[in-house]
Coordinates of C-alpha atoms in Angstrom, one line a residue:
M475 CA -26.7 -62.7 50.9
I476 CA -23.5 -64.6 51.5
N477 CA -21.1 -64.7 48.5
E478 CA -18.2 -66.7 50.0
L479 CA -17.8 -69.6 52.4
N480 CA -14.5 -70.7 53.8
I481 CA -14.2 -74.0 55.7
S482 CA -11.1 -75.2 57.6
N483 CA -10.7 -78.5 59.5
F484 CA -14.3 -79.7 59.4
K485 CA -14.9 -83.4 58.9
S486 CA -13.5 -84.3 55.4
I487 CA -12.8 -80.7 54.5
I488 CA -9.2 -79.6 55.3
N489 CA -9.4 -76.2 53.7
E490 CA -11.8 -75.0 51.1
S491 CA -13.3 -71.7 49.7
I492 CA -16.6 -71.7 47.8
K493 CA -18.1 -68.7 46.0
L494 CA -21.9 -68.8 46.4
S495 CA -25.0 -67.2 44.8
N496 CA -28.8 -67.6 45.4
I497 CA -29.1 -71.2 44.1
N498 CA -26.1 -73.5 44.8
V499 CA -26.3 -77.1 43.8
F500 CA -23.7 -79.7 44.8
I501 CA -23.3 -83.0 43.1
G502 CA -20.8 -85.9 43.6
E503 CA -20.5 -89.5 44.5
N504 CA -21.8 -90.8 47.8
G505 CA -19.6 -89.9 50.7
C506 CA -17.6 -87.2 48.9
G507 CA -18.5 -84.5 51.5
K508 CA -21.5 -82.7 50.0
T509 CA -23.5 -82.8 53.3
N510 CA -20.3 -81.8 55.2
I511 CA -20.5 -78.5 53.3
L512 CA -24.1 -77.9 54.5
E513 CA -23.2 -78.9 58.0
S514 CA -20.2 -76.5 58.2
V515 CA -22.6 -73.6 57.7
A516 CA -24.9 -75.1 60.4
M517 CA -21.9 -75.2 62.8
L518 CA -21.3 -71.5 62.1
S519 CA -25.0 -70.8 62.5
A520 CA -25.1 -72.6 65.9
A521 CA -22.1 -70.5 67.0
K522 CA -23.9 -67.2 66.1
D523 CA -27.0 -68.6 67.8
H524 CA -24.9 -69.3 70.9
N525 CA -26.2 -72.9 70.8
L526 CA -23.2 -75.1 70.3
N527 CA -24.4 -78.1 72.2
I528 CA -25.7 -81.4 71.1
N529 CA -29.3 -80.3 70.9
G530 CA -28.5 -77.0 69.1
L531 CA -26.4 -78.8 66.5
S532 CA -28.9 -81.7 66.0
N533 CA -31.8 -79.3 65.6
K534 CA -30.0 -77.6 62.7
G535 CA -29.5 -80.9 60.9
V536 CA -25.9 -81.6 61.9
R537 CA -25.0 -85.3 62.3
V538 CA -23.3 -85.1 65.7
T539 CA -20.3 -87.3 66.3
K540 CA -17.2 -87.3 68.5
P541 CA -15.2 -84.0 68.2
T542 CA -12.2 -86.1 67.1
L543 CA -14.2 -87.1 64.1
T544 CA -15.9 -83.7 63.6
M545 CA -12.4 -82.2 63.1
S546 CA -10.4 -83.3 60.1
S547 CA -8.4 -86.5 60.7
F548 CA -6.1 -87.8 57.9
F549 CA -3.1 -90.0 57.7
G550 CA 0.1 -88.0 57.9
E551 CA -1.7 -84.9 59.2
K552 CA -1.5 -83.7 62.7
Q553 CA -5.0 -83.0 63.9
K554 CA -5.8 -79.4 64.7
S555 CA -7.6 -78.4 67.9
Q556 CA -10.3 -76.1 66.3
I557 CA -12.6 -75.7 63.4
E558 CA -12.5 -72.3 61.5
L559 CA -15.5 -71.2 59.5
M560 CA -16.1 -67.9 57.8
V561 CA -18.6 -66.3 55.4
K562 CA -18.5 -63.0 53.5
F563 CA -21.6 -61.0 52.8
A564 CA -22.2 -59.8 49.3
V565 CA -23.2 -56.2 49.7
S566 CA -20.9 -55.0 52.5
N567 CA -18.1 -57.6 52.0
E568 CA -18.1 -57.9 55.8
M569 CA -17.3 -61.2 57.4
A570 CA -18.8 -63.5 60.0
K571 CA -16.6 -66.2 61.4
C572 CA -16.0 -68.6 64.2
K573 CA -13.1 -70.6 65.7
I574 CA -14.8 -73.4 67.6
Y575 CA -13.3 -76.0 69.8
P576 CA -14.7 -78.8 71.9
V577 CA -14.7 -78.7 75.7
D578 CA -13.9 -82.4 75.7
K579 CA -12.6 -83.7 72.4
D580 CA -13.3 -87.4 73.3
D581 CA -16.9 -86.9 74.4
I582 CA -19.7 -87.1 71.8
Y583 CA -21.9 -85.0 74.0
S584 CA -19.3 -82.3 74.4
E585 CA -20.3 -78.6 74.1
W586 CA -18.3 -76.5 71.7
K587 CA -16.9 -73.0 72.4
D588 CA -16.4 -70.1 70.0
K589 CA -13.2 -68.0 70.4
E590 CA -14.6 -65.3 68.2
D591 CA -17.2 -64.4 70.8
S592 CA -14.6 -62.8 73.1
I593 CA -13.4 -60.3 70.5
L594 CA -16.8 -59.1 69.2
D595 CA -16.6 -55.7 71.1
K596 CA -13.1 -55.2 69.7
N597 CA -14.4 -55.8 66.2
I598 CA -17.2 -53.2 66.7
E599 CA -14.7 -50.6 67.9
I600 CA -12.5 -51.2 64.8
I601 CA -15.5 -50.8 62.5
I602 CA -16.5 -47.6 64.2
E603 CA -13.0 -46.2 63.8
E604 CA -12.9 -47.2 60.1
Q605 CA -16.2 -45.4 59.4
L606 CA -15.0 -42.3 61.3
N607 CA -11.8 -42.2 59.3
K608 CA -13.8 -42.5 56.1
L609 CA -16.1 -39.7 57.0
H610 CA -13.1 -37.5 58.1
N611 CA -11.3 -38.2 54.8
E612 CA -14.4 -37.3 52.8
N613 CA -14.9 -34.1 55.0
L614 CA -18.4 -35.3 56.0
I615 CA -18.0 -35.0 59.8
G616 CA -18.8 -31.2 59.8
K617 CA -19.8 -29.7 63.1
I618 CA -21.4 -32.9 64.5
K619 CA -19.9 -33.7 67.9
L620 CA -17.6 -36.7 67.7
D621 CA -19.1 -38.5 70.7
E622 CA -22.6 -38.2 69.2
L623 CA -21.4 -39.5 65.9
K624 CA -19.7 -42.4 67.6
V625 CA -23.0 -43.3 69.3
K626 CA -24.9 -43.2 66.0
I627 CA -22.3 -45.2 64.1
K628 CA -22.2 -47.8 66.9
K629 CA -26.0 -48.2 66.9
S630 CA -25.9 -48.7 63.2
V631 CA -23.0 -51.2 63.3
V632 CA -24.7 -53.2 66.1
E633 CA -28.0 -53.3 64.2
D634 CA -26.2 -54.4 61.1
I635 CA -24.3 -57.2 63.0
E636 CA -27.6 -58.4 64.5
V637 CA -29.2 -58.6 61.0
K638 CA -26.3 -60.6 59.7
N639 CA -26.2 -62.9 62.7
T640 CA -29.9 -63.5 62.4
Y641 CA -29.5 -64.3 58.7
L642 CA -26.9 -67.0 59.8
S643 CA -28.5 -68.1 63.0
R644 CA -31.8 -69.1 61.3
Y645 CA -30.0 -71.4 58.9
L646 CA -31.3 -75.0 58.8
I647 CA -30.6 -78.2 56.8
Y648 CA -33.9 -79.7 55.6
N649 CA -33.8 -83.4 54.9
L650 CA -37.4 -84.5 54.4
N651 CA -38.9 -87.6 56.0
T652 CA -42.3 -88.9 54.8
Q653 CA -43.5 -89.8 58.3
S654 CA -42.7 -86.3 59.5
L655 CA -44.5 -84.7 56.5
R656 CA -47.5 -86.8 57.3
G657 CA -47.6 -85.6 60.9
I658 CA -46.9 -89.1 62.3
S659 CA -43.4 -88.3 63.5
N660 CA -42.5 -85.0 65.1
S661 CA -38.8 -85.1 66.1
S662 CA -37.8 -81.5 65.1
K663 CA -39.0 -78.6 67.2
E664 CA -37.9 -75.9 64.7
M665 CA -40.5 -73.3 63.7
P666 CA -42.3 -72.7 61.5
L667 CA -41.0 -75.8 59.6
G668 CA -39.1 -78.7 61.1
I669 CA -36.0 -80.0 59.4
N670 CA -37.7 -83.2 58.4
G671 CA -41.0 -81.7 57.2
E672 CA -42.8 -81.1 60.5
G673 CA -45.3 -78.2 60.7
L674 CA -46.3 -78.0 57.0
D675 CA -50.0 -77.8 57.9
V676 CA -49.5 -75.0 60.5
L677 CA -47.4 -72.9 58.1
L678 CA -50.0 -73.3 55.3
H679 CA -52.8 -72.4 57.7
D680 CA -50.9 -69.1 58.4
F681 CA -50.4 -68.2 54.8
S682 CA -51.7 -64.8 53.7
K683 CA -54.1 -64.5 50.7
D684 CA -51.2 -63.5 48.5
E685 CA -49.1 -66.5 49.6
W686 CA -52.0 -68.9 49.0
A687 CA -52.5 -67.3 45.5
E688 CA -48.9 -67.8 44.7
L689 CA -48.9 -71.4 45.9
K690 CA -52.0 -72.2 43.8
R691 CA -50.2 -71.0 40.7
Y692 CA -48.2 -74.2 40.9
S693 CA -51.1 -76.6 41.5
Y694 CA -50.5 -78.0 38.0
L695 CA -47.5 -79.8 39.3
I696 CA -49.9 -82.3 41.0
S697 CA -52.2 -83.7 38.3
W698 CA -54.9 -85.1 40.6
L699 CA -55.1 -82.2 43.1
D700 CA -58.4 -80.4 43.3
E701 CA -58.1 -78.5 46.6
I702 CA -55.9 -78.3 49.7
L703 CA -57.8 -78.2 53.0
I704 CA -56.7 -77.2 56.5
D705 CA -59.0 -78.8 59.0
E706 CA -58.0 -76.9 62.1
T707 CA -60.8 -78.4 64.2
D708 CA -59.8 -82.0 63.1
S709 CA -63.5 -82.6 62.4
L710 CA -62.7 -84.8 59.4
K711 CA -61.0 -87.3 61.6
Y712 CA -64.3 -88.0 63.3
K713 CA -65.9 -88.5 59.9
G714 CA -63.5 -91.3 59.1
H715 CA -61.2 -89.5 56.8
K716 CA -58.1 -90.5 58.7
L717 CA -57.0 -93.1 61.2
G718 CA -55.7 -90.7 63.7
R719 CA -52.1 -91.6 63.9
S720 CA -51.2 -88.2 62.4
N721 CA -51.3 -84.8 64.1
S722 CA -51.5 -83.0 60.8
F723 CA -54.6 -81.0 59.9
L724 CA -53.7 -81.2 56.2
F725 CA -56.2 -82.8 53.8
F726 CA -56.5 -83.0 50.0
K727 CA -59.3 -83.4 47.5
D728 CA -58.8 -85.7 44.5
K729 CA -60.5 -84.3 41.4
Y730 CA -60.9 -87.8 39.9
M731 CA -62.8 -89.2 42.8
R732 CA -66.5 -89.0 43.6
V733 CA -67.7 -86.0 45.6
N734 CA -68.1 -86.7 49.4
N735 CA -65.6 -89.5 48.9
N736 CA -62.6 -87.6 47.6
V737 CA -61.1 -86.2 50.8
F738 CA -58.1 -87.8 52.3
A739 CA -55.5 -86.9 55.0
A740 CA -51.8 -86.2 54.8
E741 CA -51.2 -89.5 56.6
N742 CA -52.8 -91.3 53.5
S743 CA -51.4 -89.1 50.8
N744 CA -48.5 -89.9 48.5
E745 CA -45.1 -88.5 49.5
G746 CA -44.7 -86.5 46.3
V747 CA -47.5 -84.0 47.0
L748 CA -46.1 -83.4 50.5
N749 CA -42.6 -82.8 49.3
I750 CA -43.7 -80.4 46.5
L751 CA -45.9 -78.4 49.0
F752 CA -43.1 -78.3 51.5
Y753 CA -40.6 -76.9 49.0
L754 CA -43.0 -74.3 47.6
A755 CA -44.0 -73.2 51.1
L756 CA -40.4 -73.0 52.2
F757 CA -39.5 -70.6 49.3
I758 CA -42.7 -68.6 49.3
S759 CA -43.2 -67.9 53.1
K760 CA -41.9 -64.8 54.8
K761 CA -41.6 -66.8 58.0
T762 CA -39.1 -69.4 56.8
P763 CA -35.3 -68.7 56.9
D764 CA -33.7 -66.5 54.2
F765 CA -30.7 -68.9 54.1
F766 CA -31.1 -72.6 54.3
A767 CA -30.0 -76.0 52.9
I768 CA -31.8 -78.9 51.3
D769 CA -30.2 -82.3 51.5
N770 CA -31.2 -84.8 48.7
I771 CA -33.9 -82.5 47.2
E772 CA -34.9 -85.2 44.7
S773 CA -36.2 -87.6 47.3
S774 CA -39.6 -89.1 46.3
L775 CA -39.9 -87.0 43.2
N776 CA -40.4 -88.1 39.5
P777 CA -37.4 -87.1 37.3
K778 CA -39.5 -84.8 35.1
L779 CA -41.0 -83.2 38.2
C780 CA -37.4 -82.7 39.6
R781 CA -36.5 -80.6 36.5
T782 CA -39.6 -78.5 36.6
L783 CA -39.5 -78.0 40.4
M784 CA -35.9 -76.9 40.2
K785 CA -36.8 -74.2 37.6
I786 CA -39.6 -72.9 39.8
I787 CA -37.6 -72.7 43.1
S788 CA -34.7 -71.0 41.2
N789 CA -37.1 -68.2 40.3
L790 CA -38.8 -68.2 43.7
A791 CA -35.4 -67.8 45.4
V792 CA -34.7 -64.6 43.6
E793 CA -38.3 -63.3 44.0
H794 CA -38.3 -63.9 47.7
N795 CA -34.6 -63.2 48.5
K796 CA -33.8 -66.7 49.5
Q797 CA -30.4 -68.3 49.4
V798 CA -30.1 -72.1 49.4
L799 CA -27.5 -74.9 49.3
I800 CA -28.8 -78.0 47.6
T801 CA -27.4 -81.6 47.3
T802 CA -28.7 -84.1 44.8
H803 CA -27.9 -87.5 43.2
N804 CA -30.6 -87.1 40.5
P805 CA -29.3 -85.9 37.1
A806 CA -32.8 -84.5 36.3
I807 CA -32.3 -81.8 38.9
L808 CA -29.5 -80.4 36.8
D809 CA -31.8 -79.9 33.8
G810 CA -33.7 -77.3 35.9
I811 CA -30.6 -75.2 36.4
N812 CA -29.5 -72.4 34.1
L813 CA -25.7 -72.0 34.4
F814 CA -25.8 -68.9 32.2
D815 CA -27.7 -67.1 35.0
E816 CA -25.2 -65.7 37.6
K817 CA -27.7 -66.4 40.4
Q818 CA -27.5 -70.2 39.8
K819 CA -24.3 -72.2 40.4
L820 CA -23.4 -75.9 40.1
F821 CA -20.5 -77.5 42.0
V822 CA -18.9 -80.9 41.7
V823 CA -17.6 -82.3 45.0
K824 CA -14.9 -84.9 45.1
R825 CA -12.3 -86.5 47.4
E826 CA -8.6 -86.2 46.7
D827 CA -6.2 -89.1 46.9
Q828 CA -5.6 -88.6 50.6
G829 CA -9.4 -88.4 51.2
D830 CA -10.0 -84.6 51.7
T831 CA -12.9 -82.9 50.0
K832 CA -12.5 -80.5 47.2
V833 CA -15.2 -78.4 45.5
E834 CA -15.1 -77.2 41.9
Q835 CA -17.6 -74.8 40.2
I836 CA -18.9 -76.0 36.9
K837 CA -18.9 -73.2 34.2
L838 CA -20.1 -73.6 30.7
K839 CA -18.5 -71.8 27.8
P840 CA -20.8 -69.4 25.9
E841 CA -20.7 -71.5 22.7
V842 CA -22.4 -74.4 24.6
K843 CA -25.6 -72.3 25.1
D844 CA -26.9 -72.9 21.6
K845 CA -26.1 -76.6 21.5
D846 CA -28.6 -79.3 22.5
L847 CA -26.6 -80.5 25.5
K848 CA -28.3 -81.4 28.7
L849 CA -26.5 -81.2 32.0
S850 CA -27.9 -84.5 33.0
E851 CA -26.4 -86.2 30.0
M852 CA -23.1 -84.4 30.6
W853 CA -23.1 -85.7 34.2
M854 CA -23.9 -89.3 33.3
R855 CA -21.3 -89.4 30.5
G856 CA -18.6 -88.3 33.0
I857 CA -18.0 -84.9 31.5
L858 CA -18.8 -83.0 34.7
G859 CA -17.1 -85.5 37.0
G860 CA -18.8 -86.4 40.3
L861 CA -19.3 -90.0 39.4
P862 CA -17.8 -93.1 41.2
N863 CA -14.6 -94.4 39.4
N864 CA -14.0 -97.4 41.5
F865 CA -16.2 -99.8 39.4

C-alpha cells in the first residue's frame, strides 16, 4: 500500500504532499483540483507502465491537454519544464517516482518521457549495497560467497520493484457512464473493467463461487432484485428481452413482476443497480487493480444508498487489500466514513488566492465521537470547508 503521495508542477498543483490510507475521500468545490490529484497518480502509473503517450494516458482516465497546460502555469511563476511525482510504500518506505517532460510542449499529442528510467539500474545497485552493508553490520553474511549473495539480493530487489511497479502500473481512474455500463458504448479497452463501466458482465461471468456468494450478501441494497443472470449465448435477445443495441450479456429478474415476464437486460435497467454492482465487483474481484480511483462516486445513487455503500466498500477495501482515491460532491458519502478508523481518511481540497491547489486532511477530536454530529451536516454548515464562497 502507498502511504504518501508527492505532486509537483502538475496542473493546478504546484507542490503538495498527501498522507494516504486504504480509503481516501476528497471533497471540495467544483474546479478545486480533486480530479487533478487522481490524474497525477495516473501519470506516474503510465510512466511505470512505459505508456506515456496520448492513448496510454487517456486509457487510465487522464484528461489529456497541451503539455503547457498539464504543467502548472500561474501568474508571476516561471513555468517549469517537467512534472515530478513520487509515492512511498507503507511497509518498506521505499519510493517510486518519475520526472516526466514532454517531447513537444506545444503539441497536445506529444509523448512524455521519464528521466527516472535512465537511473533504474543505478538505484538497484545502491539498494544492493545498502542491504549488504546491513547484513555485514549485523554479522549475518557468514561464509556465503559475496558474489552469490549479491545475485540473491539483486533477484529479490528486482522482484520487489516489479511488484511495486505492477501495483502502480495497474492504477486506473473509474468514472462511470450509464451507456458504458449498459453495454451500448465501449470506448475503454482496459481489462477486466473499463474506466467507464465496460466489461461488468464479463467480470461477473468469471466470478468464483466465493465471489458470487460475497456479492449476493449485498443484494439487499437493490430492493426489487430477485436474481442476476449472465446470458452468455445471448439467447434472451432472441426472445425479445432486449432490443440489441447493447453488447452486454447481463440481465436481471424483478421480484415484483410476473414470472416469465420479469427478465430485463442491462440496456433497460436503471443506472443505480449497474453502479452498485460495478463498485461491489471492483472491490471484491481478485482480477481488478489493487490501487485505483473513483471520480464522482455518488453518480446516479440515492443519498441513503451513498452512505450505506460507502460503509460497505470501506470494509471491502480492507478485506481485499484494496486502496482507493475517491472524489465526491454528495454529503451523504461522508456519513459512510468513520474518521476514527485510521484506514479511512477525508481530505478537503481548495485553491489558494493565486489559484494553486492545497489539500488538508480532516481530523476529528476524540470528544466529537460521542456527539450526534454528522459529517454531512458539518460539511454543509461550512465547518469542514470545501464549499464555494463566491456566492
